[in-house]
Each structure stands twice: as structure tokens, then as C-alpha cells.
JSON list of C-alpha atoms in Angstrom, two decimals:
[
{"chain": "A", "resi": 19, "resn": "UNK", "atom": "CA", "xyz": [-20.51, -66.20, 14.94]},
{"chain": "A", "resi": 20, "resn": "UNK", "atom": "CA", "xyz": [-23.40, -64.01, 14.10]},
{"chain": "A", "resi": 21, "resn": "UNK", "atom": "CA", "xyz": [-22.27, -61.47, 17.07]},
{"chain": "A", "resi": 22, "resn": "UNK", "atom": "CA", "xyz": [-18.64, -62.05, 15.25]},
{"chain": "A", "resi": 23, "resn": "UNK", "atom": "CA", "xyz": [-19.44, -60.81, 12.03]},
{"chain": "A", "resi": 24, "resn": "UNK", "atom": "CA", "xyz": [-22.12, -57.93, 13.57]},
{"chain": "A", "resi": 25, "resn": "UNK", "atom": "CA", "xyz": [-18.61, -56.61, 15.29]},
{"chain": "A", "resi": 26, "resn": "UNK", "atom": "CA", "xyz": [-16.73, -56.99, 12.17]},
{"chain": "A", "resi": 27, "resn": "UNK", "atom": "CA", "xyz": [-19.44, -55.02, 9.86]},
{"chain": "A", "resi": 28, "resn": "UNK", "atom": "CA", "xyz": [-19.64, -52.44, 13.31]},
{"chain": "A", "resi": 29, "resn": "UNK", "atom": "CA", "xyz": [-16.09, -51.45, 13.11]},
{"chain": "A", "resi": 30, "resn": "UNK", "atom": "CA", "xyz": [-15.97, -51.18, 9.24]},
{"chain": "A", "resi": 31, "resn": "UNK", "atom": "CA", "xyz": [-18.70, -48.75, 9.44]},
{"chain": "A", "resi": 32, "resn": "UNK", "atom": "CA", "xyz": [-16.51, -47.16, 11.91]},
{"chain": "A", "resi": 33, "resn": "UNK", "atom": "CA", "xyz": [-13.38, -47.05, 9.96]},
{"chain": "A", "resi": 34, "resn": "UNK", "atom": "CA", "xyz": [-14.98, -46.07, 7.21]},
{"chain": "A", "resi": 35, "resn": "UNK", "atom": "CA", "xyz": [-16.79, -43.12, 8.46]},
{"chain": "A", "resi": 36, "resn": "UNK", "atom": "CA", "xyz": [-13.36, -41.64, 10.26]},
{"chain": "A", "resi": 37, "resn": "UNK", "atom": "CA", "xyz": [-11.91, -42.22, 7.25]},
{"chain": "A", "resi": 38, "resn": "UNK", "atom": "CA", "xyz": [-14.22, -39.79, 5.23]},
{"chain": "A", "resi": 39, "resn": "UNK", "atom": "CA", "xyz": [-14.79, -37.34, 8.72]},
{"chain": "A", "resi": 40, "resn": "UNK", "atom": "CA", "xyz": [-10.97, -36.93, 8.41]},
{"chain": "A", "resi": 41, "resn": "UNK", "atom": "CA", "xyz": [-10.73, -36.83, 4.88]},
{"chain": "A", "resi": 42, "resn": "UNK", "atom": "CA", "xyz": [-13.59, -33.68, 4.65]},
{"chain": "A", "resi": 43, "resn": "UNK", "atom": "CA", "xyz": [-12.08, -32.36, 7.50]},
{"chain": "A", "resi": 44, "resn": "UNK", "atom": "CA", "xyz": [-8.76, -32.30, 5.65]},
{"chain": "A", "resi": 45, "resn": "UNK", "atom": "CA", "xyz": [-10.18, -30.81, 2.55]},
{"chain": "A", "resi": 46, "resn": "UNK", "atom": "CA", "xyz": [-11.02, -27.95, 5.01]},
{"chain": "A", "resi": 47, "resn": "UNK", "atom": "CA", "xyz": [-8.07, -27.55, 6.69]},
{"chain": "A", "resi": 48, "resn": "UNK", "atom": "CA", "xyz": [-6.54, -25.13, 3.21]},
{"chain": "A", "resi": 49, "resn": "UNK", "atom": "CA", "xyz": [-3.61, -22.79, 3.18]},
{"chain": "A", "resi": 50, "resn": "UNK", "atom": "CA", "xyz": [-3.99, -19.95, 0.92]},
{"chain": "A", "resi": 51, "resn": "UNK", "atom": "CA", "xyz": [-2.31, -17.88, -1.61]},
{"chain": "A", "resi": 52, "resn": "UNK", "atom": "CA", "xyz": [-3.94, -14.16, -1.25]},
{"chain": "A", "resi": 53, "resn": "UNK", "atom": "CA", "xyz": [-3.52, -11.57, -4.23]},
{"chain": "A", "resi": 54, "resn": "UNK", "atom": "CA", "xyz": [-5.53, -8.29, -3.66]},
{"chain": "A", "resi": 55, "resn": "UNK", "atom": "CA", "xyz": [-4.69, -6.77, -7.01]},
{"chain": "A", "resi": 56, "resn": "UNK", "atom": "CA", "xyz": [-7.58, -3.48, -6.60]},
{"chain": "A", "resi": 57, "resn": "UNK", "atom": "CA", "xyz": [-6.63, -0.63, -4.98]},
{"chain": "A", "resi": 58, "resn": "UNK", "atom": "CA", "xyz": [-2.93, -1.68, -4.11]},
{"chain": "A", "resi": 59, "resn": "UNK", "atom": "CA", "xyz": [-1.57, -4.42, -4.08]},
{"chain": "A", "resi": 60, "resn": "UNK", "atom": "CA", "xyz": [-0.85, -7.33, -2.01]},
{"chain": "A", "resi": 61, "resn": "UNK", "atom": "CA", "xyz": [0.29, -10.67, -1.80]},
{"chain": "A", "resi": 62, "resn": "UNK", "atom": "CA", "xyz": [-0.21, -12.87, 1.50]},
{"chain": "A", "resi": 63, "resn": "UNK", "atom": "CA", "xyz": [0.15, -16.71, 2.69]},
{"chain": "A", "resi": 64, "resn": "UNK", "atom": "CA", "xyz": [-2.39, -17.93, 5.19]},
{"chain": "A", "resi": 65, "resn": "UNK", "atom": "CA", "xyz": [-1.76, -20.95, 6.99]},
{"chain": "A", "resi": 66, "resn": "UNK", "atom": "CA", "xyz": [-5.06, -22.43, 8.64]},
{"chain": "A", "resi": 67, "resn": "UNK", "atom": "CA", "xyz": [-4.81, -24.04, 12.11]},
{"chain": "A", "resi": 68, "resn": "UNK", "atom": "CA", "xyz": [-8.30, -24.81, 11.94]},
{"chain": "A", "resi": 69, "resn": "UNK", "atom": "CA", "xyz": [-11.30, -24.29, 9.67]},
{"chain": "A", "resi": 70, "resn": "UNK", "atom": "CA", "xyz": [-11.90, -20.91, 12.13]},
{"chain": "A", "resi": 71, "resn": "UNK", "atom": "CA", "xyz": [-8.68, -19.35, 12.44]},
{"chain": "A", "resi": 72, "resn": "UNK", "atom": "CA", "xyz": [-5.08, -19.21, 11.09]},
{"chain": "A", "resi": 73, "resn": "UNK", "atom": "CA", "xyz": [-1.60, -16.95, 10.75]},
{"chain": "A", "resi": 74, "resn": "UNK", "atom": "CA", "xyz": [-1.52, -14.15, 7.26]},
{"chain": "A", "resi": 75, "resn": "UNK", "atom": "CA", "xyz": [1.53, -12.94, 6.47]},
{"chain": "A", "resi": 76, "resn": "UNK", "atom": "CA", "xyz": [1.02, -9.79, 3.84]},
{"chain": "A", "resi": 77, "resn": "UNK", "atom": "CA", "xyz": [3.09, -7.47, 2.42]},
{"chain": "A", "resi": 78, "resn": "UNK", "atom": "CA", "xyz": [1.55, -4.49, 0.58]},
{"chain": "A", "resi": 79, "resn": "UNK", "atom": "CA", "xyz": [3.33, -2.64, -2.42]},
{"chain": "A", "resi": 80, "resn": "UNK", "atom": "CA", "xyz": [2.46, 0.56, -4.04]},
{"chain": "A", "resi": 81, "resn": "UNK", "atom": "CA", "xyz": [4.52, 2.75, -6.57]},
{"chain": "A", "resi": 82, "resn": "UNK", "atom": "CA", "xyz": [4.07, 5.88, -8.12]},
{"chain": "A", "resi": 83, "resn": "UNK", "atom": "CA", "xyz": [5.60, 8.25, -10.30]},
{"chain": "A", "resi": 84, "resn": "UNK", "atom": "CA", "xyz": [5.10, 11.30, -12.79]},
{"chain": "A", "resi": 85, "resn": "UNK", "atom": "CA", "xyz": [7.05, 13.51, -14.43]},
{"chain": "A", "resi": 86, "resn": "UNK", "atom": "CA", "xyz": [5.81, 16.65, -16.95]},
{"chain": "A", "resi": 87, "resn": "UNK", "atom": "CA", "xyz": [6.75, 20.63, -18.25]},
{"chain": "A", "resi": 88, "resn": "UNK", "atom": "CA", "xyz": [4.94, 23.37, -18.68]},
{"chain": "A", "resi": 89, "resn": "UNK", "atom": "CA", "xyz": [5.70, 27.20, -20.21]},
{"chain": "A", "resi": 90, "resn": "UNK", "atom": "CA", "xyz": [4.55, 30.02, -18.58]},
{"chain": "A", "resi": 91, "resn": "UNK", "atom": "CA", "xyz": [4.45, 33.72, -19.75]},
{"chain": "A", "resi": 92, "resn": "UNK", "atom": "CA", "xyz": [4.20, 36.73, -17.65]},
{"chain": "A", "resi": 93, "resn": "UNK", "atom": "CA", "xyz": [3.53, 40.19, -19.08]},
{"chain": "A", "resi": 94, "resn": "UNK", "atom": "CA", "xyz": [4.10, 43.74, -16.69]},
{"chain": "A", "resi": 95, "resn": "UNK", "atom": "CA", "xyz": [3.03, 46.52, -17.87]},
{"chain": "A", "resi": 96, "resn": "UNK", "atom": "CA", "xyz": [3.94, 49.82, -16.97]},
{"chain": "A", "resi": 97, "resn": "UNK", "atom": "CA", "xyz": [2.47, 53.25, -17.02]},
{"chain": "A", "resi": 98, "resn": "UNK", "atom": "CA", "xyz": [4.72, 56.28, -16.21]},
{"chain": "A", "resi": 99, "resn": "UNK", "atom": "CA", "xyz": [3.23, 59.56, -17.17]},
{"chain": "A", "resi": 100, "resn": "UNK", "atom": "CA", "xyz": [2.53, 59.40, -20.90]},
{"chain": "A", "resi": 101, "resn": "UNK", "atom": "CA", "xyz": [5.58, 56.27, -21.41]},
{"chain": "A", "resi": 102, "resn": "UNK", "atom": "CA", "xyz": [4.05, 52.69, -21.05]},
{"chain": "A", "resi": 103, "resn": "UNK", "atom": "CA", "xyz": [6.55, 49.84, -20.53]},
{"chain": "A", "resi": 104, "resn": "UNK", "atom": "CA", "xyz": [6.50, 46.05, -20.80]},
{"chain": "A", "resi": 105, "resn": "UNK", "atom": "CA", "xyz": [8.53, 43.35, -18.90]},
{"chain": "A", "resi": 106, "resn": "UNK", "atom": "CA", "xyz": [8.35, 39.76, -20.17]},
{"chain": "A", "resi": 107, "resn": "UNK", "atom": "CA", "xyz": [8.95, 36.81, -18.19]},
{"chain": "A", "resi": 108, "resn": "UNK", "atom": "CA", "xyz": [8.96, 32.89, -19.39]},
{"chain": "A", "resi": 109, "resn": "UNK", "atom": "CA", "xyz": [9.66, 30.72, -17.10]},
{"chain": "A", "resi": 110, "resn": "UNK", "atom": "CA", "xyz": [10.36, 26.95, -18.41]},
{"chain": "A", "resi": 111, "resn": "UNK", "atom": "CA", "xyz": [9.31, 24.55, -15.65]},
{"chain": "A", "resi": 112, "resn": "UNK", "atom": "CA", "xyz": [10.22, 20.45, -15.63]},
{"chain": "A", "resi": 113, "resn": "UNK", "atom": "CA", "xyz": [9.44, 18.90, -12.52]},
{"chain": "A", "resi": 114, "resn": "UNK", "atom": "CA", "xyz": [8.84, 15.43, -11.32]},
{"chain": "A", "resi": 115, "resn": "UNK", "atom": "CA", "xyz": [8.02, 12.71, -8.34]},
{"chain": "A", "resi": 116, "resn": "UNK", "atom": "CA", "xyz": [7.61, 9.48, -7.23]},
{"chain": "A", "resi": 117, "resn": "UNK", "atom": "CA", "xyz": [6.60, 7.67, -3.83]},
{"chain": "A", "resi": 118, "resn": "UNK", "atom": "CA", "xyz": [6.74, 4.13, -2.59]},
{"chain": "A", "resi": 119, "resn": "UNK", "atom": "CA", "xyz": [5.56, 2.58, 0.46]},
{"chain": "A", "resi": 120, "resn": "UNK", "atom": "CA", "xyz": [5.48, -0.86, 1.89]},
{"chain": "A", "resi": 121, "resn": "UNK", "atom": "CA", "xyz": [3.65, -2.70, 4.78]},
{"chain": "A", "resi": 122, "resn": "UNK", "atom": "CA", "xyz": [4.41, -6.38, 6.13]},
{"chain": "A", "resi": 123, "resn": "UNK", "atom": "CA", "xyz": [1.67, -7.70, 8.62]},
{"chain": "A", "resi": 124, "resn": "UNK", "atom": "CA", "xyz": [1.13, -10.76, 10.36]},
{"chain": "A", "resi": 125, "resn": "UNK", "atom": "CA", "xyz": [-2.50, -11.01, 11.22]},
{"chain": "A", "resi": 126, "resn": "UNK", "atom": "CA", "xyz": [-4.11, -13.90, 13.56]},
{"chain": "A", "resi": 127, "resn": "UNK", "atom": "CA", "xyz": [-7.34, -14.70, 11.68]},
{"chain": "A", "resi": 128, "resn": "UNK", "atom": "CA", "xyz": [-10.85, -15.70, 12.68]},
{"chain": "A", "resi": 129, "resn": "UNK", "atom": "CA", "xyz": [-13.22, -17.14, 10.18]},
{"chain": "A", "resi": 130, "resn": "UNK", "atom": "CA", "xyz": [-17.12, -17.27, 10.39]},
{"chain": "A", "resi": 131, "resn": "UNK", "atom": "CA", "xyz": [-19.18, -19.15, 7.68]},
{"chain": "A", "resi": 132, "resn": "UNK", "atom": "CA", "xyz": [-22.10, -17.41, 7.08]},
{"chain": "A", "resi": 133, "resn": "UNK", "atom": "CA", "xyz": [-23.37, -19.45, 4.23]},
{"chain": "A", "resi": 134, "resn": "UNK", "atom": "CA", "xyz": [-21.90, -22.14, 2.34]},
{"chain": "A", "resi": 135, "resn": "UNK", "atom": "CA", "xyz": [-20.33, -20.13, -0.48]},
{"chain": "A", "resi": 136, "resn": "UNK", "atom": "CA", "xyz": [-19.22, -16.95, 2.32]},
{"chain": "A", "resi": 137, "resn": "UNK", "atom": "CA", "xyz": [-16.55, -16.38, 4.90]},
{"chain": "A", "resi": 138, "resn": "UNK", "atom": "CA", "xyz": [-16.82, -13.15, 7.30]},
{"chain": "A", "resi": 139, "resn": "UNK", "atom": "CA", "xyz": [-13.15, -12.67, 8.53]},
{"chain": "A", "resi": 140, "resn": "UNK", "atom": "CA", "xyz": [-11.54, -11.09, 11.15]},
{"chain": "A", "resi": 141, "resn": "UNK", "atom": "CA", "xyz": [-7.99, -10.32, 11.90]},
{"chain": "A", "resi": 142, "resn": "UNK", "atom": "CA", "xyz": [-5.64, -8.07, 13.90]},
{"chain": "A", "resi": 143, "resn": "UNK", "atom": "CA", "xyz": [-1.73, -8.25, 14.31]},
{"chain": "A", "resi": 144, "resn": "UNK", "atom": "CA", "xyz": [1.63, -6.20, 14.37]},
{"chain": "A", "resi": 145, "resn": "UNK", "atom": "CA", "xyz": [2.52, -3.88, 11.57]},
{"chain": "A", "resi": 146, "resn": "UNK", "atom": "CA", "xyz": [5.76, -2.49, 10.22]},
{"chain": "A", "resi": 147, "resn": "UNK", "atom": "CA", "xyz": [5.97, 0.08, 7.58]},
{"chain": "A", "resi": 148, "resn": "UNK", "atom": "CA", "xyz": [8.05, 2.31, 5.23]},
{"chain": "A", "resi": 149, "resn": "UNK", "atom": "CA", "xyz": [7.75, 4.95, 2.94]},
{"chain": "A", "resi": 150, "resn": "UNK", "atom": "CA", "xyz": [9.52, 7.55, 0.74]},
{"chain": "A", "resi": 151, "resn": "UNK", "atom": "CA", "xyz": [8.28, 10.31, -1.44]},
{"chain": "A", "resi": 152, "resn": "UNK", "atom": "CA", "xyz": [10.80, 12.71, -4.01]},
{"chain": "A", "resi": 153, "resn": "UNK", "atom": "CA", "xyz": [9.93, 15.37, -5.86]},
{"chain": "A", "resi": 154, "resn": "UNK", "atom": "CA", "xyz": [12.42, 17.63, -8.43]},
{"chain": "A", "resi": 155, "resn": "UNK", "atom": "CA", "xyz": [10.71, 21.04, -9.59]},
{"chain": "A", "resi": 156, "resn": "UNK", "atom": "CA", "xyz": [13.56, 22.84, -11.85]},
{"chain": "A", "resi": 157, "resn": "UNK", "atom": "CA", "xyz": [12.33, 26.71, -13.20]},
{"chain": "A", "resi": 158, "resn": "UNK", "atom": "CA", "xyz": [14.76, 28.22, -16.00]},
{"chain": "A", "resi": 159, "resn": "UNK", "atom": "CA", "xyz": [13.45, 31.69, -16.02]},
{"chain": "A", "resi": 160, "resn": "UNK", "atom": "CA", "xyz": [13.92, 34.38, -18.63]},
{"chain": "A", "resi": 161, "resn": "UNK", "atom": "CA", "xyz": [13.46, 38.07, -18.73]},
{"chain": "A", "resi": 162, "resn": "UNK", "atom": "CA", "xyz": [13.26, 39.65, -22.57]},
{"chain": "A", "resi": 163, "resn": "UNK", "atom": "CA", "xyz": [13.41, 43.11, -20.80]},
{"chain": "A", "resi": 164, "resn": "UNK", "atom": "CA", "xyz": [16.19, 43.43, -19.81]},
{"chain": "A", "resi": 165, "resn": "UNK", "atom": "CA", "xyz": [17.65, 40.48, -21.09]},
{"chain": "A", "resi": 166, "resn": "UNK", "atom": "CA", "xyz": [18.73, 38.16, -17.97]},
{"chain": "A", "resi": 167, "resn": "UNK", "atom": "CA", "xyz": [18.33, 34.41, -17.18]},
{"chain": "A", "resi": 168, "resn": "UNK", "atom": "CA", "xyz": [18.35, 32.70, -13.98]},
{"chain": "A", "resi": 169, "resn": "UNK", "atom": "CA", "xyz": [17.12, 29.09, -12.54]},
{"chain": "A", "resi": 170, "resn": "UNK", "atom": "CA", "xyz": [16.45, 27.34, -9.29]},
{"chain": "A", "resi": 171, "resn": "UNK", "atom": "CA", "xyz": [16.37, 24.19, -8.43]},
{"chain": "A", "resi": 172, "resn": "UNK", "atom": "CA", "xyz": [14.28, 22.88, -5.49]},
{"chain": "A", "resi": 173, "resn": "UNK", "atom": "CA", "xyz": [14.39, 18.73, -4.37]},
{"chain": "A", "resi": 174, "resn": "UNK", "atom": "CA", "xyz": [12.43, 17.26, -1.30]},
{"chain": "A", "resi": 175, "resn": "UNK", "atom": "CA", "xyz": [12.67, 14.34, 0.22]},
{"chain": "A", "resi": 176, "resn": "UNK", "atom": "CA", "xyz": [10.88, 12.43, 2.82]},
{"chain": "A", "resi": 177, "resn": "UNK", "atom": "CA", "xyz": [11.18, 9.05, 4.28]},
{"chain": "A", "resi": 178, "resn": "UNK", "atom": "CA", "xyz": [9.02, 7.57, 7.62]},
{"chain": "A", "resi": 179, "resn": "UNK", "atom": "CA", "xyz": [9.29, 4.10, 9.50]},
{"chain": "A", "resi": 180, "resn": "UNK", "atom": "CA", "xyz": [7.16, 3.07, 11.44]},
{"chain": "A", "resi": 181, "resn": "UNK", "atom": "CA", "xyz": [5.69, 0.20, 13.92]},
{"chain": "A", "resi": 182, "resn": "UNK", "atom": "CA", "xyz": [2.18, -0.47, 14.76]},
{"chain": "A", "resi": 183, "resn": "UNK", "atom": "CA", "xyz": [-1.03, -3.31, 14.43]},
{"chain": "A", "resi": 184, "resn": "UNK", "atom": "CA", "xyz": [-2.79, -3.60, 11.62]},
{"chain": "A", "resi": 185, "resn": "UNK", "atom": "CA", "xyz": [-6.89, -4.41, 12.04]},
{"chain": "A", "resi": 186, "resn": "UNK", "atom": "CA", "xyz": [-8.81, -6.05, 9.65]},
{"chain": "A", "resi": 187, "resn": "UNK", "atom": "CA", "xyz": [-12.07, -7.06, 8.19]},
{"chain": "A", "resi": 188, "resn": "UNK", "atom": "CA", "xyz": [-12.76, -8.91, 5.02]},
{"chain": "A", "resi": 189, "resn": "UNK", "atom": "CA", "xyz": [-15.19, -11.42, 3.19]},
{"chain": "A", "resi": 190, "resn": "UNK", "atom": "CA", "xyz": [-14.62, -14.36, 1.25]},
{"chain": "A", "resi": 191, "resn": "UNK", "atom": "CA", "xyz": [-16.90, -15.56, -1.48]},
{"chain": "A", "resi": 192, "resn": "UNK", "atom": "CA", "xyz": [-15.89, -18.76, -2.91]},
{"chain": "A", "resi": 193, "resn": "UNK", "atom": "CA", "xyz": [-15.88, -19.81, -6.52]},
{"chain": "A", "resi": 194, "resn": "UNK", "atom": "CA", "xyz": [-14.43, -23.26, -7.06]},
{"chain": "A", "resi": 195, "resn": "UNK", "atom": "CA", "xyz": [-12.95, -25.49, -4.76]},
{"chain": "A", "resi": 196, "resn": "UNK", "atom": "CA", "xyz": [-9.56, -23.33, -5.05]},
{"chain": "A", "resi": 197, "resn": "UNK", "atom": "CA", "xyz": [-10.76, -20.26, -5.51]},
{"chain": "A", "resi": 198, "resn": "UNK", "atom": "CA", "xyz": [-11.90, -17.54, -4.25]},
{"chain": "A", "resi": 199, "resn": "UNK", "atom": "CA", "xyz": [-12.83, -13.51, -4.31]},
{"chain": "A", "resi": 200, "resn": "UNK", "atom": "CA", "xyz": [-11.92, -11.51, -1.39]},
{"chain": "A", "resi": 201, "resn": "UNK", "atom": "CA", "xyz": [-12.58, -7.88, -0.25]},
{"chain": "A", "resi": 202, "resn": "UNK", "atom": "CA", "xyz": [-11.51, -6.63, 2.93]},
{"chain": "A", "resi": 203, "resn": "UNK", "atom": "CA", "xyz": [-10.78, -2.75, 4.71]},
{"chain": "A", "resi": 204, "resn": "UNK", "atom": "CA", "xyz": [-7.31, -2.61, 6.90]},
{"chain": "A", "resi": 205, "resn": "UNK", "atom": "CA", "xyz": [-7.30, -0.26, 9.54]},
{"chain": "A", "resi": 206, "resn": "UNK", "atom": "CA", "xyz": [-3.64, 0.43, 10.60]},
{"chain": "A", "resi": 207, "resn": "UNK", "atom": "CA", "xyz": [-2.11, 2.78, 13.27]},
{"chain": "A", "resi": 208, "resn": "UNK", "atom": "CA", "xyz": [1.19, 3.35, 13.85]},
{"chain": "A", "resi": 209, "resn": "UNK", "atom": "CA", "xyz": [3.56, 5.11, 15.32]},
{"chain": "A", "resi": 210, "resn": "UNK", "atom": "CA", "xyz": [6.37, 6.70, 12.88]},
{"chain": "A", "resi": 211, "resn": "UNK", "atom": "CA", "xyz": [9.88, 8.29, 12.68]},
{"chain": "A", "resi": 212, "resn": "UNK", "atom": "CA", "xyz": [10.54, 10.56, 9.66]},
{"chain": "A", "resi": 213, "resn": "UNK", "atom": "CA", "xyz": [12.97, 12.74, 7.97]},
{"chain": "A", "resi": 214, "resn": "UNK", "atom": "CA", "xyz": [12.96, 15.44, 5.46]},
{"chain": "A", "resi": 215, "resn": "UNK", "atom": "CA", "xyz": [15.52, 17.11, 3.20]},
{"chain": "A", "resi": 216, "resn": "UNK", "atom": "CA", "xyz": [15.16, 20.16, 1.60]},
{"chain": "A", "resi": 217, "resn": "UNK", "atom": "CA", "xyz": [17.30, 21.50, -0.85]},
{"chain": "A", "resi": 218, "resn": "UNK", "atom": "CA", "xyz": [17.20, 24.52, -2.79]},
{"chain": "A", "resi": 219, "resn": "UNK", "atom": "CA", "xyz": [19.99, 26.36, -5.33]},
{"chain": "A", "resi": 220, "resn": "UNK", "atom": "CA", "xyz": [19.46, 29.33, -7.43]},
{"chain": "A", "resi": 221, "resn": "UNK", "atom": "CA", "xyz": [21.70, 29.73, -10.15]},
{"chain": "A", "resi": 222, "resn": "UNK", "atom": "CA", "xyz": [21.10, 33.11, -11.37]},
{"chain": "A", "resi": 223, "resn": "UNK", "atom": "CA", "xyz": [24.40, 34.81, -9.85]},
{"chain": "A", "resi": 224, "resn": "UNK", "atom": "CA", "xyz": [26.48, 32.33, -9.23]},
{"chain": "A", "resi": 225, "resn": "UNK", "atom": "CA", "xyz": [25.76, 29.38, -7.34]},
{"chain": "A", "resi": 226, "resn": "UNK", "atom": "CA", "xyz": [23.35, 29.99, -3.79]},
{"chain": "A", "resi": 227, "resn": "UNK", "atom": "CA", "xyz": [21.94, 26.99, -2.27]},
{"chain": "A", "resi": 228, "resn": "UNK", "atom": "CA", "xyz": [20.25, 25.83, 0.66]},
{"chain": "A", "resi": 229, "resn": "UNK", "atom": "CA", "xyz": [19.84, 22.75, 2.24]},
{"chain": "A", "resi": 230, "resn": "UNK", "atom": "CA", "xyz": [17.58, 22.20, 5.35]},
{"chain": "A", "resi": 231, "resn": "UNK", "atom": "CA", "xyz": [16.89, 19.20, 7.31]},
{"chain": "A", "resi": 232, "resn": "UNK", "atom": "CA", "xyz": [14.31, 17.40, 9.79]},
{"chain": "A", "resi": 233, "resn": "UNK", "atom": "CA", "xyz": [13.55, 15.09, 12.01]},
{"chain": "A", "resi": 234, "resn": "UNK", "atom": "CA", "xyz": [10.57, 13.98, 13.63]},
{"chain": "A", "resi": 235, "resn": "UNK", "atom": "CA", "xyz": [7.44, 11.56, 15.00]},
{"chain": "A", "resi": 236, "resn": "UNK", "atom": "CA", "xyz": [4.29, 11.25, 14.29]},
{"chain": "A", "resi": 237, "resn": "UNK", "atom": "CA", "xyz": [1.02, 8.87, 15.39]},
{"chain": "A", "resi": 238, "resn": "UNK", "atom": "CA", "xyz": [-0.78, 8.03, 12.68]},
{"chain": "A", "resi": 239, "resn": "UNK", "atom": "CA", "xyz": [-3.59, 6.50, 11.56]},
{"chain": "A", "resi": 240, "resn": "UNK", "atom": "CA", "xyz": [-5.40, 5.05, 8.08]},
{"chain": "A", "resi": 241, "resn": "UNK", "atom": "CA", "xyz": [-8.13, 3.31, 7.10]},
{"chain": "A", "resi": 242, "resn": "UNK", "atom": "CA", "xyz": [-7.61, 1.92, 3.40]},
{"chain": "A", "resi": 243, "resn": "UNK", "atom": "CA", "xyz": [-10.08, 1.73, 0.50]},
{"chain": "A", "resi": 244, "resn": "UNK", "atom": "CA", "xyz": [-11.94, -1.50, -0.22]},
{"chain": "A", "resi": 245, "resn": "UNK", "atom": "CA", "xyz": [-9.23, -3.75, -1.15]},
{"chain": "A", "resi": 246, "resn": "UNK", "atom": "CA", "xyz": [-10.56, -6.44, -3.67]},
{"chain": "A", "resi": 247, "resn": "UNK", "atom": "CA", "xyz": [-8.61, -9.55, -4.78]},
{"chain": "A", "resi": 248, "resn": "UNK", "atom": "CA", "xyz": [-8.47, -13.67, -4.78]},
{"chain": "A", "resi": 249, "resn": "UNK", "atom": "CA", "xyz": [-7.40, -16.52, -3.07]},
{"chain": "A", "resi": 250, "resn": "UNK", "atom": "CA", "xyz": [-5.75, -20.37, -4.25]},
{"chain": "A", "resi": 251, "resn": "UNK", "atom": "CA", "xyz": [-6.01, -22.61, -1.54]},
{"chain": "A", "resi": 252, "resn": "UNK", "atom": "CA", "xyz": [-3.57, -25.84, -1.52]}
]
């Protein structure tokens, strides 16, 4: 009976400590939510296989744009025996420009806990990217002496694709049970095929204009700023 009961009360404290190994071990086991929002941004989803590793997907985004004018006056001056002469220019310049670019990596992810509150993390994985830049630069130019106008117009554009693998190396420091800070560097190469288009039209007698195109590869490589940001496990 007493052996009975010494079973009974062995197995409970059996049960009961799987039971809470596999419930902590669960609480470990957390998929994330990544947002680096510093220096470009980024959203990823990391699924854990195992408190030491897991699958990121990440996509980084980053847009730009300006646009301006400026006025510009150019005086010549010319001295012909005893007669001095003066051309004036103005030129009116508006120009702009804008780029975007993308990347979508899947990185395989090791973890190392170097203290209870930090995560060293390590990652590597294939890369695809794209990007496109466009710039406008318009110049109306006039000459007061003799009195003449002209303008050119000059556009670029430049696209690139390319494939590669994405390295990486970040820390974690956690803040709640949820969340977390990260900063991490990404060191991508790739290898990319681009295009340009040039085009150019001067206006001043007539209509003249120019349009040139290329095509081309390139290896590249880039090693990003100190991306900061934070992470929601569920």
C-alpha cells in the first residue's frame, strides 16, 4: 500500500514537472514580429524552430525624393579697344529626383544567450533586390544681349535587379516578456543587371533631342549602417 501510494506521489511529481519543463520550454519557443524603424526600414517575421535558431523573412523599404529651383546670373564683359560690352545670361533652373529600393531576405538564424536579458544573433541567406533612381533637371536660359531664349531638358533613369545572400549580425536586448530592442549590420553582395536611359532635348531652335541607352552588370557589395529597431514575440 505504502509502495502504492510512494508510486502514485512518484509519477505526480513526474507529471507535474513535464508539465512545467514543457510549458517554459513553450514560452521559449516565440515567433517574432521585427520592425527596424532607424536607418531604413524593415519589417520581418521570424519563426523559431528552437530557442537557438529559426527562418526571417525581411523586406527592406526606403524612399526618397526632392525637388527645388534656383536663379542664376552670368555677366561677360567685354573690352575691345576703348568700347566695353556686357552679355547677360539668367538661366532659371527646376530640377528634381527620387529613388526607391527594396530587398526581401530569408535568413536561417542562430541565437546565443549571452545573459539573461541579451541575444547575440547570427544569420545568412539568399537575397533579391531592386532599385530605381530619376532625376529631371530643366534650364530655361535667357540672354538680355541680344535678346534670345532657349531651354534643355535632361531626364535619367536607372533601374538594377539583382540576386545575392544577405549576411547578418545583430543583438537582442529584451524588455518585457514581448518585447524587445534590436540592432543589427547586414552585409549583402550581389550580383546585378541594370539599365540606364538618358534623354536630352534642347529647345532653343526647334526641337533637338537625344536619347541614349544602356545595359549592363555589375558585382556589388554593401555593408549597411547600424540598423536599430524592436521585436513582439507571440
Amino acid at each position: 500500500m505504502k509502495r502504492s501510494k510512494l508510486l502514485l506521489l512518484l509519477v505526480a511529481i513526474l507529471i507535474s514537472n513535464f508539465s512545467l519543463f514543457a510549458q517554459n520550454d513553450s514560452l521559449s519557443y516565440k515567433n517574432q514580429l521585427q520592425f527596424h524603424l532607424i536607418d531604413g526600414y524593415s519589417l520581418s517575421y521570424l519563426n523559431l524552430f528552437s530557442p537557438s535558431s529559426g527562418i526571417r523573412f525581411k523586406i527592406d523599404l526606403n524612399f526618397r525624393g526632392s525637388s527645388g529651383s534656383s536663379d542664376v546670373t552670368q555677366n561677360y564683359f567685354y573690352n575691345n579697344s576703348n568700347n566695353q560690352s556686357k552679355d547677360q545670361q539668367k538661366i532659371k533652373e527646376n530640377w528634381s529626383s527620387s529613388s526607391q529600393y527594396f530587398n526581401l531576405a530569408v535568413n536561417y538564424i542562430w541565437i546565443s544567450n549571452i545573459s539573461k536579458e541579451i541575444n547575440l544573433y547570427l544569420g545568412i541567406g539568399p537575397l533579391i533586390s531592386y532599385s530605381r533612381n530619376y532625376s529631371n533637371d530643366d534650364d530655361k536660359t535667357t540672354l538680355t544681349t541680344p535678346n534670345s531664349n532657349s531651354e534643355s531638358i535632361y531626364e535619367s533613369t536607372s533601374s538594377s535587379f539583382g540576386l545575392g545572400v544577405q549576411g547578418v549580425i545583430g543583438v537582442e536586448c529584451n524588455i518585457t516578456e514581448k518585447i524587445s530592442l534590436l540592432a543589427e549590420f547586414n552585409l549583402n553582395g550581389t550580383y546585378s543587371w541594370n539599365h540606364w536611359l538618358y534623354d536630352y532635348e534642347n529647345q532653343s531652335t526647334g526641337s533637338n533631342r537625344t536619347e541614349n541607352t544602356e545595359d549592363g552588370s555589375s558585382w556589388n557589395y554593401e555593408l549597411n549602417n547600424l540598423k536599430v529597431g524592436i521585436a513582439y514575440r507571440f
